[in-house]
Amino acid sequence: MNAVRRQPRPDLAATLADLGIPADYGADSHLPCYEEARDLVEVEANFTGKVQQLERDTAKLWHGMKLAALADGIELQLVSGFRSIARQKELIAEKLAAGKALGEILKVVAAPGFSQHHTGMALDLTTGDVDPLSEDFETTPAFRWLNKHAREHGFYLPYPRDNPSGFIYEPWHWASVQLKHPRRG
Ligand SMILES: [Zn+2]
């Protein structure tokens, strides 16, 4: 199974329309579509106590990387792993209901079907006292460790500063290299 699709999926049209997202979202950007994971395993609870799931092979890679970091005195904590397309839709609907503009929402939350988290192969990480999902993560020893060692464990940083996907800089978001894909155009 290939987790990355180059073409938008027809079955997402209704979901996008419900949120007021144009049907050609993703067509003219650097955003591929992602398949929902089919082989998920529970890994660990995050700081809110919610148990996170990852795709089976990614879970193994994550455990390996976490232990290697620990051996270097670095604590990596999982904030968020798998997220369904339905949950992604809810997240955006909640932000719209709170009065946020769609364009601003889509800079920080991918449209349903376009989040790497659907695959169970993406991890949002935190460490120590840093605010989860804040850019401050880049100032931590954990981030420096990841920059040096994540590749050895099969992970990369998909959304660096000024990335072409249109997303904000996400130093906390790491993904399995299996999600790397040739850029369109
Ligand atoms: Zn993420």
Coordinates of N, CA and C and ligand atoms in Angstrom, one line a residue:
M1 N 0.8 -1.2 0.0 CA 0.0 0.0 0.0 C 0.9 1.2 0.0
N2 N 0.5 2.2 -0.9 CA 1.2 3.5 -0.9 C 0.4 4.5 0.0
A3 N 1.0 5.0 1.0 CA 0.3 6.0 1.9 C 0.1 7.3 1.3
V4 N 0.9 7.6 0.2 CA 0.8 9.0 -0.4 C 0.2 8.9 -1.8
R5 N -0.8 9.7 -2.0 CA -1.4 9.8 -3.3 C -1.1 11.2 -4.0
R6 N -0.8 11.1 -5.2 CA -0.5 12.4 -5.9 C -1.7 13.1 -6.3
Q7 N -2.8 12.4 -6.5 CA -4.0 13.1 -7.0 C -5.1 13.2 -5.9
P8 N -5.8 14.3 -5.9 CA -6.9 14.4 -4.9 C -7.9 13.3 -5.1
R9 N -8.6 12.9 -4.0 CA -9.5 11.8 -4.1 C -10.9 12.3 -4.3
P10 N -11.6 11.6 -5.2 CA -13.0 12.0 -5.4 C -13.9 11.9 -4.2
D11 N -13.6 10.9 -3.3 CA -14.4 10.7 -2.1 C -14.2 11.8 -1.1
L12 N -13.3 12.7 -1.3 CA -13.1 13.7 -0.3 C -13.9 14.9 -0.6
A13 N -14.5 14.9 -1.8 CA -15.2 16.2 -2.4 C -16.2 16.7 -1.4
A14 N -17.1 15.7 -0.9 CA -18.2 16.2 0.0 C -17.7 16.7 1.3
T15 N -16.6 16.1 1.8 CA -16.0 16.6 3.1 C -15.5 18.0 2.9
L16 N -14.8 18.2 1.8 CA -14.2 19.5 1.6 C -15.3 20.5 1.4
A17 N -16.3 20.1 0.6 CA -17.4 21.1 0.4 C -18.1 21.5 1.7
D18 N -18.3 20.5 2.6 CA -19.0 20.8 3.9 C -18.3 21.9 4.6
L19 N -16.9 22.0 4.5 CA -16.1 22.9 5.2 C -15.9 24.2 4.4
G20 N -16.4 24.3 3.2 CA -16.2 25.4 2.3 C -14.8 25.5 1.7
I21 N -14.1 24.3 1.7 CA -12.8 24.2 1.1 C -13.0 23.9 -0.4
P22 N -12.3 24.7 -1.3 CA -12.5 24.5 -2.7 C -12.1 23.0 -3.1
A23 N -12.8 22.5 -4.1 CA -12.6 21.1 -4.5 C -11.2 20.9 -5.1
D24 N -10.6 22.0 -5.6 CA -9.3 21.8 -6.2 C -8.2 22.1 -5.1
Y25 N -8.5 22.1 -3.8 CA -7.5 22.2 -2.8 C -6.5 21.1 -3.0
G26 N -5.2 21.5 -2.9 CA -4.2 20.5 -3.1 C -3.7 20.3 -4.5
A27 N -4.6 20.7 -5.5 CA -4.3 20.5 -6.9 C -3.2 21.5 -7.3
D28 N -3.2 22.7 -6.8 CA -2.2 23.7 -7.2 C -1.2 24.0 -6.1
S29 N -1.1 23.1 -5.1 CA -0.1 23.4 -4.1 C 0.8 22.2 -4.1
H30 N 1.6 22.1 -3.1 CA 2.6 21.0 -3.0 C 2.1 19.9 -2.0
L31 N 0.7 19.9 -1.9 CA 0.2 19.0 -0.9 C -0.3 17.7 -1.5
P32 N 0.3 16.6 -1.2 CA -0.3 15.3 -1.6 C -1.4 14.9 -0.7
C33 N -2.2 13.9 -1.2 CA -3.3 13.3 -0.3 C -2.6 12.1 0.4
Y34 N -3.2 11.8 1.6 CA -2.7 10.7 2.4 C -3.8 9.7 2.7
E35 N -3.4 8.4 2.6 CA -4.4 7.4 3.0 C -4.5 7.2 4.5
E36 N -5.6 6.8 5.0 CA -5.8 6.5 6.4 C -5.1 5.1 6.7
A37 N -4.4 5.1 7.8 CA -3.7 3.9 8.2 C -4.7 2.7 8.4
R38 N -4.3 1.5 8.1 CA -5.1 0.4 8.3 C -4.6 -0.6 9.4
D39 N -3.3 -0.4 9.7 CA -2.7 -1.3 10.7 C -2.1 -0.4 11.8
L40 N -3.0 -0.1 12.7 CA -2.6 0.8 13.8 C -2.3 0.0 15.1
V41 N -1.4 0.5 15.9 CA -1.1 0.0 17.2 C -1.1 1.1 18.2
E42 N -1.6 0.8 19.4 CA -1.5 1.8 20.5 C -0.1 1.9 21.0
V43 N 0.4 3.1 21.2 CA 1.8 3.3 21.6 C 1.9 3.8 23.0
E44 N 1.4 5.0 23.3 CA 1.5 5.5 24.7 C 0.6 6.7 24.8
A45 N 0.3 7.0 26.1 CA -0.6 8.2 26.3 C 0.2 9.5 26.2
N46 N -0.4 10.5 25.7 CA 0.3 11.8 25.6 C 0.1 12.6 27.0
F47 N 0.5 13.8 27.0 CA 0.5 14.6 28.3 C -1.0 14.9 28.7
T48 N -2.0 14.7 27.8 CA -3.3 14.8 28.3 C -3.9 13.5 28.7
G49 N -3.1 12.4 28.6 CA -3.6 11.1 29.0 C -4.3 10.3 27.9
K50 N -4.4 10.9 26.7 CA -5.0 10.2 25.6 C -4.0 9.3 24.9
V51 N -4.4 8.0 24.8 CA -3.5 7.1 24.2 C -3.4 7.3 22.7
Q52 N -2.2 7.4 22.2 CA -1.9 7.7 20.8 C -1.7 6.4 20.0
Q53 N -2.0 6.4 18.7 CA -1.8 5.2 17.9 C -0.9 5.6 16.7
L54 N -0.1 4.6 16.3 CA 0.8 4.8 15.1 C 0.6 3.6 14.3
E55 N 1.0 3.7 13.0 CA 1.0 2.6 12.1 C 2.1 1.6 12.6
R56 N 1.9 0.3 12.4 CA 2.7 -0.7 13.1 C 4.2 -0.5 13.0
D57 N 4.7 -0.3 11.7 CA 6.1 -0.2 11.5 C 6.7 1.1 12.0
T58 N 5.9 2.1 11.9 CA 6.3 3.5 12.4 C 6.4 3.4 14.0
A59 N 5.5 2.6 14.6 CA 5.6 2.5 16.1 C 6.9 1.9 16.5
K60 N 7.4 0.9 15.7 CA 8.6 0.2 16.0 C 9.8 1.3 15.9
L61 N 9.7 2.0 14.7 CA 10.8 3.0 14.5 C 10.8 4.1 15.7
W62 N 9.6 4.4 16.1 CA 9.4 5.4 17.1 C 10.0 4.9 18.5
H63 N 9.7 3.7 18.8 CA 10.3 3.1 20.0 C 11.8 3.1 20.0
G64 N 12.3 2.7 18.8 CA 13.8 2.7 18.6 C 14.4 4.1 18.8
M65 N 13.8 5.0 18.2 CA 14.3 6.4 18.3 C 14.2 7.0 19.7
K66 N 13.1 6.7 20.3 CA 12.9 7.2 21.7 C 13.9 6.6 22.7
L67 N 14.2 5.3 22.5 CA 15.2 4.7 23.4 C 16.6 5.2 23.1
A68 N 16.9 5.4 21.8 CA 18.2 6.0 21.5 C 18.4 7.4 22.0
A69 N 17.4 8.2 22.0 CA 17.4 9.5 22.5 C 17.6 9.5 24.0
L70 N 16.9 8.6 24.7 CA 17.0 8.4 26.1 C 18.4 8.0 26.5
A71 N 19.1 7.2 25.7 CA 20.4 6.8 26.0 C 21.4 8.0 25.9
D72 N 21.0 9.0 25.2 CA 21.8 10.2 25.1 C 21.3 11.3 26.1
G73 N 20.4 10.9 27.0 CA 19.9 11.8 28.0 C 18.8 12.8 27.5
I74 N 18.2 12.4 26.4 CA 17.1 13.2 25.7 C 15.8 12.5 25.9
E75 N 14.8 13.3 26.4 CA 13.5 12.7 26.6 C 12.5 13.2 25.5
L76 N 12.1 12.3 24.6 CA 11.1 12.6 23.6 C 9.7 12.1 24.0
Q77 N 8.7 13.0 23.9 CA 7.4 12.6 24.3 C 6.5 12.7 23.1
L78 N 5.6 11.7 22.9 CA 4.6 11.8 21.8 C 3.4 12.6 22.2
V79 N 3.1 13.6 21.4 CA 1.9 14.4 21.6 C 0.7 13.9 20.8
S80 N 1.0 13.6 19.6 CA 0.0 13.2 18.6 C 0.5 12.3 17.6
G81 N -0.2 11.2 17.3 CA 0.2 10.3 16.2 C -0.9 10.2 15.2
F82 N -1.6 9.1 15.1 CA -2.7 8.9 14.0 C -3.8 9.9 14.3
R83 N -4.4 10.4 13.2 CA -5.6 11.2 13.3 C -6.5 10.9 12.1
S84 N -7.7 10.5 12.3 CA -8.6 10.1 11.2 C -9.0 11.3 10.3
I85 N -9.5 11.0 9.1 CA -10.0 12.1 8.2 C -11.2 12.7 8.9
A86 N -12.0 11.9 9.5 CA -13.2 12.4 10.2 C -12.9 13.4 11.3
R87 N -11.8 13.0 12.1 CA -11.4 13.9 13.2 C -10.8 15.2 12.7
Q88 N -10.1 15.1 11.5 CA -9.5 16.3 10.9 C -10.7 17.3 10.5
K89 N -11.8 16.7 10.0 CA -12.9 17.5 9.6 C -13.5 18.2 10.9
E90 N -13.6 17.5 11.9 CA -14.2 18.0 13.2 C -13.3 19.2 13.7
L91 N -12.0 19.0 13.6 CA -11.1 20.0 14.1 C -11.3 21.3 13.4
I92 N -11.4 21.2 12.1 CA -11.6 22.4 11.3 C -12.9 23.1 11.5
A93 N -14.0 22.2 11.6 CA -15.3 22.7 11.9 C -15.4 23.4 13.2
E94 N -14.6 22.9 14.2 CA -14.6 23.6 15.5 C -14.0 25.0 15.4
K95 N -12.9 25.1 14.6 CA -12.2 26.4 14.5 C -13.1 27.4 13.7
L96 N -13.8 26.9 12.7 CA -14.7 27.7 11.9 C -15.8 28.2 12.8
A97 N -16.3 27.3 13.7 CA -17.4 27.7 14.6 C -17.0 28.7 15.6
A98 N -15.7 28.7 15.9 CA -15.1 29.7 16.8 C -14.8 31.0 16.1
G99 N -15.1 31.1 14.8 CA -15.0 32.4 14.1 C -13.7 32.6 13.4
K100 N -12.8 31.5 13.3 CA -11.5 31.7 12.6 C -11.8 31.6 11.1
A101 N -10.9 32.3 10.4 CA -11.0 32.3 8.9 C -10.4 31.1 8.3
L102 N -11.1 30.5 7.3 CA -10.6 29.3 6.7 C -9.2 29.3 6.3
G103 N -8.8 30.4 5.6 CA -7.4 30.6 5.1 C -6.4 30.5 6.2
E104 N -6.7 31.1 7.4 CA -5.8 31.0 8.5 C -5.7 29.6 9.1
I105 N -6.9 29.0 9.2 CA -7.0 27.6 9.8 C -6.1 26.7 8.9
L106 N -6.2 26.8 7.6 CA -5.5 25.8 6.7 C -4.0 26.0 6.7
K107 N -3.5 27.1 7.3 CA -2.0 27.3 7.4 C -1.5 26.4 8.6
V108 N -2.4 26.1 9.5 CA -1.9 25.3 10.7 C -2.5 23.9 10.8
V109 N -3.7 23.7 10.1 CA -4.3 22.4 10.0 C -4.5 22.0 8.6
A110 N -4.1 20.9 8.2 CA -4.3 20.4 6.8 C -5.8 20.1 6.6
A111 N -6.2 20.3 5.3 CA -7.6 19.9 5.0 C -7.7 18.4 5.2
P112 N -8.9 17.9 5.5 CA -9.1 16.4 5.6 C -8.6 15.7 4.4
G113 N -7.8 14.7 4.6 CA -7.3 13.9 3.5 C -5.9 14.3 3.2
F114 N -5.4 15.5 3.7 CA -4.1 16.0 3.4 C -3.1 16.1 4.6
S115 N -3.5 15.5 5.7 CA -2.6 15.5 6.8 C -1.8 14.2 6.9
Q116 N -0.5 14.3 7.1 CA 0.3 13.2 7.2 C -0.1 12.3 8.4
H117 N -0.8 12.9 9.4 CA -1.2 12.1 10.6 C -2.3 11.1 10.2
H118 N -2.9 11.2 9.1 CA -3.9 10.1 8.6 C -3.2 8.8 8.4
T119 N -1.9 8.8 8.1 CA -1.2 7.6 7.7 C -0.7 6.9 9.0
G120 N -0.7 7.6 10.1 CA -0.1 7.0 11.3 C 1.4 7.0 11.3
M121 N 1.9 7.6 10.3 CA 3.4 7.7 10.1 C 4.0 9.0 10.5
A122 N 3.2 9.9 11.1 CA 3.7 11.2 11.5 C 3.5 11.4 13.0
L123 N 4.5 12.0 13.6 CA 4.5 12.2 15.1 C 4.7 13.7 15.4
D124 N 3.9 14.2 16.3 CA 4.1 15.5 16.9 C 4.8 15.2 18.3
L125 N 6.0 15.8 18.4 CA 6.8 15.5 19.6 C 6.9 16.7 20.5
T126 N 7.2 16.4 21.8 CA 7.5 17.5 22.7 C 8.6 16.9 23.7
T127 N 9.1 17.8 24.6 CA 10.1 17.4 25.5 C 10.0 18.4 26.7
G128 N 10.3 17.9 27.9 CA 10.5 18.8 29.0 C 9.4 19.8 29.3
D129 N 9.8 21.0 29.5 CA 8.8 22.0 29.9 C 8.3 22.9 28.7
V130 N 8.7 22.6 27.5 CA 8.3 23.4 26.4 C 6.8 23.3 26.1
D131 N 6.2 24.3 25.7 CA 4.7 24.3 25.3 C 4.6 23.3 24.1
P132 N 3.8 22.3 24.2 CA 3.6 21.4 23.1 C 3.1 22.1 21.8
L133 N 3.6 21.7 20.7 CA 3.3 22.3 19.4 C 3.6 23.8 19.3
S134 N 4.6 24.2 19.9 CA 5.1 25.6 19.8 C 6.5 25.6 19.1
E135 N 6.7 26.8 18.5 CA 8.0 26.9 17.8 C 9.2 26.8 18.7
D136 N 8.9 27.0 20.0 CA 10.0 27.0 21.0 C 10.7 25.6 21.1
F137 N 10.0 24.6 20.5 CA 10.6 23.3 20.5 C 11.9 23.3 19.8
E138 N 12.1 24.2 18.9 CA 13.4 24.2 18.1 C 14.6 24.7 19.0
T139 N 14.3 25.3 20.1 CA 15.4 25.7 21.0 C 15.8 24.6 22.0
T140 N 15.2 23.4 21.9 CA 15.5 22.4 22.9 C 16.6 21.5 22.5
P141 N 17.3 20.9 23.5 CA 18.2 19.8 23.1 C 17.6 18.7 22.3
A142 N 16.3 18.4 22.6 CA 15.6 17.3 21.9 C 15.6 17.6 20.4
F143 N 15.3 18.9 20.0 CA 15.2 19.2 18.6 C 16.6 19.1 18.0
R144 N 17.6 19.6 18.7 CA 19.0 19.4 18.2 C 19.4 18.0 18.0
W145 N 18.9 17.1 18.9 CA 19.2 15.7 18.8 C 18.5 15.1 17.6
L146 N 17.2 15.5 17.4 CA 16.5 15.0 16.2 C 17.1 15.4 14.9
N147 N 17.5 16.6 14.9 CA 18.2 17.1 13.6 C 19.4 16.3 13.3
K148 N 20.1 15.8 14.3 CA 21.3 15.1 14.1 C 21.0 13.6 13.8
H149 N 20.0 13.0 14.5 CA 19.8 11.6 14.6 C 18.5 11.0 14.0
A150 N 17.5 11.9 13.7 CA 16.2 11.3 13.3 C 16.3 10.5 12.0
R151 N 17.2 10.9 11.1 CA 17.3 10.2 9.8 C 17.8 8.8 10.0
E152 N 18.7 8.6 11.0 CA 19.2 7.2 11.3 C 18.0 6.3 11.7
H153 N 17.0 6.9 12.3 CA 15.9 6.1 12.8 C 14.7 6.1 11.8
G154 N 14.9 6.7 10.6 CA 13.8 6.6 9.6 C 12.8 7.8 9.6
F155 N 13.2 8.9 10.3 CA 12.3 10.1 10.3 C 12.9 11.3 9.7
Y156 N 12.0 12.2 9.2 CA 12.5 13.5 8.6 C 11.5 14.6 9.0
L157 N 11.9 15.8 8.8 CA 11.2 17.0 9.2 C 10.5 17.5 7.9
P158 N 9.2 17.3 7.7 CA 8.5 17.6 6.5 C 8.2 19.1 6.3
Y159 N 8.1 19.8 7.4 CA 7.7 21.3 7.3 C 8.7 22.2 8.0
P160 N 9.9 22.3 7.3 CA 10.9 23.2 7.8 C 10.4 24.6 7.6
R161 N 11.2 25.6 8.0 CA 10.9 27.0 7.8 C 10.8 27.2 6.3
D162 N 9.8 28.0 5.9 CA 9.6 28.4 4.4 C 9.4 27.2 3.6
N163 N 8.7 26.2 4.1 CA 8.4 25.0 3.3 C 7.4 25.3 2.2
P164 N 7.5 24.5 1.1 CA 6.6 24.8 -0.1 C 5.2 24.4 0.1
S165 N 4.8 23.7 1.2 CA 3.5 23.1 1.3 C 2.5 24.2 1.8
G166 N 3.0 25.4 2.2 CA 2.0 26.4 2.7 C 1.8 26.3 4.2
F167 N 2.3 25.3 4.8 CA 2.2 25.2 6.3 C 3.2 26.0 7.0
I168 N 2.8 26.4 8.2 CA 3.8 27.1 9.1 C 5.0 26.1 9.4
Y169 N 6.0 26.7 9.9 CA 7.2 25.9 10.3 C 6.8 25.1 11.5
E170 N 7.0 23.7 11.4 CA 6.6 22.8 12.5 C 7.8 22.0 12.9
P171 N 8.6 22.6 13.8 CA 9.8 21.8 14.3 C 9.4 20.6 15.1
W172 N 8.2 20.5 15.6 CA 7.7 19.3 16.4 C 7.2 18.2 15.5
H173 N 7.0 18.4 14.3 CA 6.3 17.4 13.4 C 7.4 16.6 12.6
W174 N 7.5 15.3 12.9 CA 8.4 14.4 12.3 C 7.7 13.3 11.6
A175 N 8.1 12.8 10.5 CA 7.4 11.8 9.8 C 8.3 10.7 9.3
S176 N 7.8 9.5 9.1 CA 8.5 8.4 8.5 C 9.0 8.8 7.1
V177 N 10.2 8.5 6.8 CA 10.7 8.8 5.4 C 9.9 8.1 4.3
Q178 N 9.1 7.2 4.7 CA 8.2 6.6 3.7 C 7.2 7.6 3.1
L179 N 7.0 8.7 3.8 CA 6.0 9.7 3.3 C 6.7 10.7 2.4
K180 N 8.0 10.6 2.3 CA 8.7 11.5 1.4 C 8.3 11.2 0.0
H181 N 8.1 12.2 -0.8 CA 7.6 11.9 -2.2 C 8.2 13.0 -3.1
P182 N 8.3 12.6 -4.4 CA 8.8 13.6 -5.3 C 7.8 14.8 -5.4
R183 N 8.4 16.0 -5.4 CA 7.5 17.2 -5.5 C 6.9 17.3 -6.9
R184 N 5.7 17.8 -6.9 CA 5.0 18.0 -8.2 C 5.6 19.2 -8.9
G185 N 5.5 19.1 -10.2 CA 5.9 20.3 -11.0 C 7.4 20.5 -11.0
Ligands
ZN1 ZN 1.9 17.1 13.1

